[in-house]
CSV table of C-alpha atoms and ligand atoms in Angstrom, one decimal:
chain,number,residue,atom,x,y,z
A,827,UNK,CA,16.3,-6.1,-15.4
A,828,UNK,CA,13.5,-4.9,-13.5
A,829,UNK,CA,12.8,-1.2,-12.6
A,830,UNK,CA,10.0,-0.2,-10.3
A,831,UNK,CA,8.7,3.1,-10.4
A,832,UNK,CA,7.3,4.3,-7.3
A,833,UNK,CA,7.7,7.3,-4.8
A,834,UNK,CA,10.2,7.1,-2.8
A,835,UNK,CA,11.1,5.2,0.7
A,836,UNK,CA,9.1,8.2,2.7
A,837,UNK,CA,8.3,7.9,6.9
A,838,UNK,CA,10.8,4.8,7.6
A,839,UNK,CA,8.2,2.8,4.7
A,840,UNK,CA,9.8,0.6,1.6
A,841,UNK,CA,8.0,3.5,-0.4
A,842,UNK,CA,5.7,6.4,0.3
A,843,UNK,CA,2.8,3.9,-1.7
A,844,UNK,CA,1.2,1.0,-0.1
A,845,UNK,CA,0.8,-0.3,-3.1
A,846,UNK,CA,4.7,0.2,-4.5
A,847,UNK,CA,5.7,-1.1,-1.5
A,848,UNK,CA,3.0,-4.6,-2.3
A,849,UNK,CA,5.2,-4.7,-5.2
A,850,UNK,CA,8.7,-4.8,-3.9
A,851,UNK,CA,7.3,-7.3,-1.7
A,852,UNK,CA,6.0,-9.4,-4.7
A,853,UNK,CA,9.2,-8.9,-6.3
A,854,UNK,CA,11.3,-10.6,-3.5
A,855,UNK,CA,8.8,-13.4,-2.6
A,856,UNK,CA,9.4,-14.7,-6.2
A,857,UNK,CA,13.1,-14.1,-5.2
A,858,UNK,CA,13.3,-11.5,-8.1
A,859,UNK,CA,16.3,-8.8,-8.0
A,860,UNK,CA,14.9,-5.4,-9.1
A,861,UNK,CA,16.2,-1.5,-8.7
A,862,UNK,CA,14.3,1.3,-7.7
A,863,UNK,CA,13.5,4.5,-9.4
A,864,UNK,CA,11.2,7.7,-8.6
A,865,UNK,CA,8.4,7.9,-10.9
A,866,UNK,CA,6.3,10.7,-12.4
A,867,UNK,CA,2.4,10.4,-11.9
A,868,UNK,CA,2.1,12.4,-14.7
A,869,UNK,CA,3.6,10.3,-16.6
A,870,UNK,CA,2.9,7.3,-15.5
A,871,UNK,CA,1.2,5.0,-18.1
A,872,UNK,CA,-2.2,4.9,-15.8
A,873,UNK,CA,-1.8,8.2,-13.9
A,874,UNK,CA,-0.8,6.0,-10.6
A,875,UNK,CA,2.3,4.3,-9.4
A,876,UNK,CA,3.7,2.1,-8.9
A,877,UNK,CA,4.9,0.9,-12.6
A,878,UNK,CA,7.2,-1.5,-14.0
A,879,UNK,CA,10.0,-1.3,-17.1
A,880,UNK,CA,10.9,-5.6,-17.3
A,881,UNK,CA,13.2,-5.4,-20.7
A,882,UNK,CA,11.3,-2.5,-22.4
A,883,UNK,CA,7.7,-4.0,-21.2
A,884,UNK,CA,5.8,-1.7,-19.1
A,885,UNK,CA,3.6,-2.9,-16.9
A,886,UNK,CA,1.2,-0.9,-14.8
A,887,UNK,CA,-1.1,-1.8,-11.6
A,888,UNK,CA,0.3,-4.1,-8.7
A,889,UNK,CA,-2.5,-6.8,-10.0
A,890,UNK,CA,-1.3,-7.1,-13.3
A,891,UNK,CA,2.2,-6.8,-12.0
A,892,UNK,CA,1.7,-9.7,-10.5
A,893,UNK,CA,0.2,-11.6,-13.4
A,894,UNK,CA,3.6,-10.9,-15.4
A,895,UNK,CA,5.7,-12.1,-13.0
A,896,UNK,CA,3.6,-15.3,-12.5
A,897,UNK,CA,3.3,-15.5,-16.9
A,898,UNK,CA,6.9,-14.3,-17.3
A,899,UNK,CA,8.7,-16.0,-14.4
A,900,UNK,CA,6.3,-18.7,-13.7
A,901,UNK,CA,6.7,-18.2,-10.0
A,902,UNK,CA,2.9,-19.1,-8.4
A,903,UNK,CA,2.5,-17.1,-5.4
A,904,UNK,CA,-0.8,-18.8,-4.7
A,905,UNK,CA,-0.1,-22.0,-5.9
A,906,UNK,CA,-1.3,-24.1,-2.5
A,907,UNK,CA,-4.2,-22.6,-2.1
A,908,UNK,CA,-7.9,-24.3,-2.8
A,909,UNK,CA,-10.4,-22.2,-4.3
A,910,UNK,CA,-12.3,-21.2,-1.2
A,911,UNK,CA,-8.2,-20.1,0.0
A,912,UNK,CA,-8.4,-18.4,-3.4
A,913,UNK,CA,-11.4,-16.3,-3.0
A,914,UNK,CA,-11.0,-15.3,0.3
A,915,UNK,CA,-7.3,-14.2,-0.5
A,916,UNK,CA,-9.2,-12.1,-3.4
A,917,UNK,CA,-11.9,-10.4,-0.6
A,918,UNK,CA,-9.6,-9.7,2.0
A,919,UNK,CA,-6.7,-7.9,-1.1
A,920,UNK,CA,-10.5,-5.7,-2.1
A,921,UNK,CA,-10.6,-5.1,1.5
A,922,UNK,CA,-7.4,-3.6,2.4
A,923,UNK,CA,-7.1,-1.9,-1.3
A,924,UNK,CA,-10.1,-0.6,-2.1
A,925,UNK,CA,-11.4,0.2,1.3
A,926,UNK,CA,-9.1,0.2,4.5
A,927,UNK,CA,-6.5,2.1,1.8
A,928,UNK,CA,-8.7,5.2,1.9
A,929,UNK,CA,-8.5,5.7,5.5
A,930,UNK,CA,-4.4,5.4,5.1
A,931,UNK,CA,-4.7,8.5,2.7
A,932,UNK,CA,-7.7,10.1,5.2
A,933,UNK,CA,-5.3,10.2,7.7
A,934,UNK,CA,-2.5,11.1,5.7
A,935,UNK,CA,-3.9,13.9,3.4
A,936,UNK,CA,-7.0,14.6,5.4
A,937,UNK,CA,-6.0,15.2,8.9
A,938,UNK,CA,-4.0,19.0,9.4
A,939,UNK,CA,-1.6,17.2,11.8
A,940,UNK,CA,-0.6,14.6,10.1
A,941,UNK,CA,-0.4,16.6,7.0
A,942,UNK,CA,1.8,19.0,7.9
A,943,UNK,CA,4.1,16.8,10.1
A,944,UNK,CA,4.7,14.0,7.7
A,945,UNK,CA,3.0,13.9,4.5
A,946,UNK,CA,3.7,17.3,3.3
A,947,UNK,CA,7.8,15.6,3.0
A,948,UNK,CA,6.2,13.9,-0.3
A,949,UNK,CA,6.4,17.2,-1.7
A,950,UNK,CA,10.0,18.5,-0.3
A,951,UNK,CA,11.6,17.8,-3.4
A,952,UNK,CA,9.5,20.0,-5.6
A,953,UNK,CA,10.9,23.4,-6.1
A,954,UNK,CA,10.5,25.7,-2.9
A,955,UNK,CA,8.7,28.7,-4.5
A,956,UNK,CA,5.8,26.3,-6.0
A,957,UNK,CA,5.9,23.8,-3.1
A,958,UNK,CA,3.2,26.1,-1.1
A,959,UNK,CA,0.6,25.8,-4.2
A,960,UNK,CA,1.7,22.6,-5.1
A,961,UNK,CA,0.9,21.4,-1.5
A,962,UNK,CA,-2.2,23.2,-1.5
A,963,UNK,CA,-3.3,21.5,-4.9
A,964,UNK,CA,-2.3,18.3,-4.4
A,965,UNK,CA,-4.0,18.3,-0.6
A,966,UNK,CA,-7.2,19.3,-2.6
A,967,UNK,CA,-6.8,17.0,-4.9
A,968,UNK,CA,-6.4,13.9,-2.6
A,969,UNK,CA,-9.2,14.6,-0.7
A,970,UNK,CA,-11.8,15.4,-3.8
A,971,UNK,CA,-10.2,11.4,-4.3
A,972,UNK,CA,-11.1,10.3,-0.4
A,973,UNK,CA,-14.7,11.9,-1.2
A,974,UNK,CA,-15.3,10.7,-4.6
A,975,UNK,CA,-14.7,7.3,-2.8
A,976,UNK,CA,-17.5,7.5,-0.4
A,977,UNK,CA,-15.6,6.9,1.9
A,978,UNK,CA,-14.8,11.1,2.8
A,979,UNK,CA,-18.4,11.2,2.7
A,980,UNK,CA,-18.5,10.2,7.0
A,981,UNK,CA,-17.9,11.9,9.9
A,982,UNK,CA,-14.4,10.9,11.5
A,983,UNK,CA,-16.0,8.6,14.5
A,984,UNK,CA,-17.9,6.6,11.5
A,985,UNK,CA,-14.8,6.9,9.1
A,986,UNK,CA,-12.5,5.2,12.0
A,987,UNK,CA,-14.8,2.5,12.8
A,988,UNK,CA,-15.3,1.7,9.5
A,989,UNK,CA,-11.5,0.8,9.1
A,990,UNK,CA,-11.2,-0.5,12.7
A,991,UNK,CA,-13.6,-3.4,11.6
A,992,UNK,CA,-10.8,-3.7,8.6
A,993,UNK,CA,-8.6,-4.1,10.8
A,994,UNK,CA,-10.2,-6.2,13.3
A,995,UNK,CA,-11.0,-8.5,10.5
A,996,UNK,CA,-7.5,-8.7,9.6
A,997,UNK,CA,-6.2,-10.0,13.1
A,998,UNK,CA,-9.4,-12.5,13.3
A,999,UNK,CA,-8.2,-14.3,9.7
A,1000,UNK,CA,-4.7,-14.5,10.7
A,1001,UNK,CA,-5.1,-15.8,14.1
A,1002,UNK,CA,-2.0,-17.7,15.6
A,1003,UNK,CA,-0.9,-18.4,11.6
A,1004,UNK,CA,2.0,-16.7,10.5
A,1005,UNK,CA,0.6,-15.2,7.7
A,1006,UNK,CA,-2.7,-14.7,6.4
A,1007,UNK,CA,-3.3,-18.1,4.8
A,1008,UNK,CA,-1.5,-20.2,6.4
A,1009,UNK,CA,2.4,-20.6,7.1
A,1010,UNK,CA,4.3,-19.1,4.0
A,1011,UNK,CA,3.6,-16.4,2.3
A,1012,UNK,CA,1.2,-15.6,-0.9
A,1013,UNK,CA,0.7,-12.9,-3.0
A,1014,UNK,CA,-2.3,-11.5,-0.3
A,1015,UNK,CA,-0.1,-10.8,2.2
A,1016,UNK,CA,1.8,-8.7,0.0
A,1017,UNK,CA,-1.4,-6.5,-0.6
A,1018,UNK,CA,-2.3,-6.5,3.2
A,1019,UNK,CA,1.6,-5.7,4.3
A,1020,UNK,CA,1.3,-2.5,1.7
A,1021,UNK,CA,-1.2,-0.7,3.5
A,1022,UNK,CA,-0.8,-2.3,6.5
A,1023,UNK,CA,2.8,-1.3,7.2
A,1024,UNK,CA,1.0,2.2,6.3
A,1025,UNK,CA,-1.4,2.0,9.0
A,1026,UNK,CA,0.9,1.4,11.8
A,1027,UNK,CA,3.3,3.9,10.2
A,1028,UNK,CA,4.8,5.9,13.8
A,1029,UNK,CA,4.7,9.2,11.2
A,1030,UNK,CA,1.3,9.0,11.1
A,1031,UNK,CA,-1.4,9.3,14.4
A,1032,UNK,CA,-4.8,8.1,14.1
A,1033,UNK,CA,-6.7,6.0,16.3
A,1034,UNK,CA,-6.9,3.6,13.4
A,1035,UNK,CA,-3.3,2.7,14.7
A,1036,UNK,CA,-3.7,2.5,17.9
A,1037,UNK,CA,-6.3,0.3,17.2
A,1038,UNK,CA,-3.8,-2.0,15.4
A,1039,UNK,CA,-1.1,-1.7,17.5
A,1040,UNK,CA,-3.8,-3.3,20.5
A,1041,UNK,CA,-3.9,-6.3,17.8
A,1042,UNK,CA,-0.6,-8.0,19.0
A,1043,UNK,CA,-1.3,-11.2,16.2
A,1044,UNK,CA,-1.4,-8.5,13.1
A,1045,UNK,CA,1.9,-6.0,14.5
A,1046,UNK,CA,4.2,-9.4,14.8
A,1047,UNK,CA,2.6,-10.4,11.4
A,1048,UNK,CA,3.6,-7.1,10.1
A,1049,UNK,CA,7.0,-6.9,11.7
A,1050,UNK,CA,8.0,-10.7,10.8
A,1051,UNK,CA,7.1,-9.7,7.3
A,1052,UNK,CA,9.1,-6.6,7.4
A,1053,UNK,CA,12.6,-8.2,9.1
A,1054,UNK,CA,12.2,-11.0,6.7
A,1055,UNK,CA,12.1,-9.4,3.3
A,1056,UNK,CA,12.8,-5.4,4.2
A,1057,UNK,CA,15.6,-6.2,7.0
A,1058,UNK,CA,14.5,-4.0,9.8
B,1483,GSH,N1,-4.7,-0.2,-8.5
B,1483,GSH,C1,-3.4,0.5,-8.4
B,1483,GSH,C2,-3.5,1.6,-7.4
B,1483,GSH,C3,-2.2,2.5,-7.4
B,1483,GSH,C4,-2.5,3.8,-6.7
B,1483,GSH,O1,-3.6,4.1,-6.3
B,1483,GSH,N2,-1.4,4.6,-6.6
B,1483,GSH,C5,-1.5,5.9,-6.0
B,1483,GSH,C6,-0.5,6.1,-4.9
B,1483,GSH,S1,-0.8,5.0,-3.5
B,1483,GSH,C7,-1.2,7.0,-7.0
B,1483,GSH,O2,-0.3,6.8,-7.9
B,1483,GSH,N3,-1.9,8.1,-7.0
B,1483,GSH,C8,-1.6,9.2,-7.8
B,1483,GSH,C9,-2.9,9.9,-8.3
B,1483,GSH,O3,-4.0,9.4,-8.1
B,1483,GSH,O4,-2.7,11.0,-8.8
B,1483,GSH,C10,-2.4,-0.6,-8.1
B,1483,GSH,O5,-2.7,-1.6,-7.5
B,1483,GSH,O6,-1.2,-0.4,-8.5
């Protein structure tokens, strides 16, 4: 059996993580039954979440996640593409996760709003005397990340159009398709549904979403995606 280790279904999300929630969605695309359990950063096998237990093998990182269900199960999420399909698939997945993911945890962390509102639920479950310092901390500690990044290093006008370009991007590759390379699904448009689902999260404001939500191509993408393999 498989157990995935992530945060928690947080803000009406399959998990609190984009990238937990990339998994679950790998998971059921190779039409692979898993359960669910709340992982500990600190002892996660990387630091991060999500993680997997298949049988007693651990795997960590949603990529080479991925790669063991494709060794182990032989399902080949990508298996019609060419290799021009191939490398773009690879560019936009760097896109969303290494770029257009730190403004999801900008907005989250970052902005006081937001933070107290809806993030700061992340941390409900820790015990109440601590949960003031441990919020503090942890707040601190996200956004040293967002900095470290580069991309904490702009002002908030050059930080939003930075991922409204992301996102722009987005709706021009999927056009009228139903999903990003075509019509079925491979293993980008689990990446892109992670922090995409994030982005138009109703928890969180930012004009990042209201950007997307004024993308009517990329909201049905993102909502045929969810009532397909989330059923909502
Ligand atoms: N490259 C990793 C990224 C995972 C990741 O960044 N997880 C974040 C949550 S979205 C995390 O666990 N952060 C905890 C920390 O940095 O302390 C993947 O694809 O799985």
């Amino acid at each position: 059996m498989i157990t995935v280790y992530g945060f928690g279904a947080y803000f009406g999300l399959p998990d609190g993580s984009p990238f937990v929630t990339k998994v679950m969605l790998l998971l059921k695309l190779a039409g692979l039954e898993y359960r669910f359990e709340r992982g500990d950063v600190r002892k996660a096998p990387n630091g991060k979440l999500p993680f997997i237990d298949d049988d007693g093998v651990r795997v960590t990182d949603s990529e080479f996640i991925r790669d063991h269900i494709e060794r182990k199960y032989g399902f080949q999420f990508d298996k019609d593409l060419n290799k021009r399909q191939l490398a773009v698939a690879r560019a936009v997945q760097l896109m969303v996760e290494n770029h257009l993911y730190w403004a999801v945890v900008d907005l989250r962390w970052c902005n006081d709003e937001n933070f107290v509102r809806s993030t700061s639920q992340f941390l409900a479950h820790m015990p109440a005397l601590l949960r003031p310092v441990i919020k503090r901390v942890a707040r601190r500690q996200v956004a040293a990340q967002v900095r470290a990044h580069g991309f904490g290093r702009h002002g908030q006008v050059e930080r939003e159009m930075l991922a409204i370009r992301d996102v722009q991007a987005l709706s021009d590759l999927l056009g009228t398709r139903l999903y990003l390379m075509g019509e079925t699904p491979t293993a980008v448009d689990a990446a892109v549904y992670g922090q995409l689902s994030a982005l138009l999260c109703p928890a969180f404001e930012s004009p990042i979403r209201a950007a997307a939500e004024g993308l009517p191509n990329l909201v049905a993408y993102k909502d045929l995606i969810q009532e397909n393999y989330f059923g909502a």
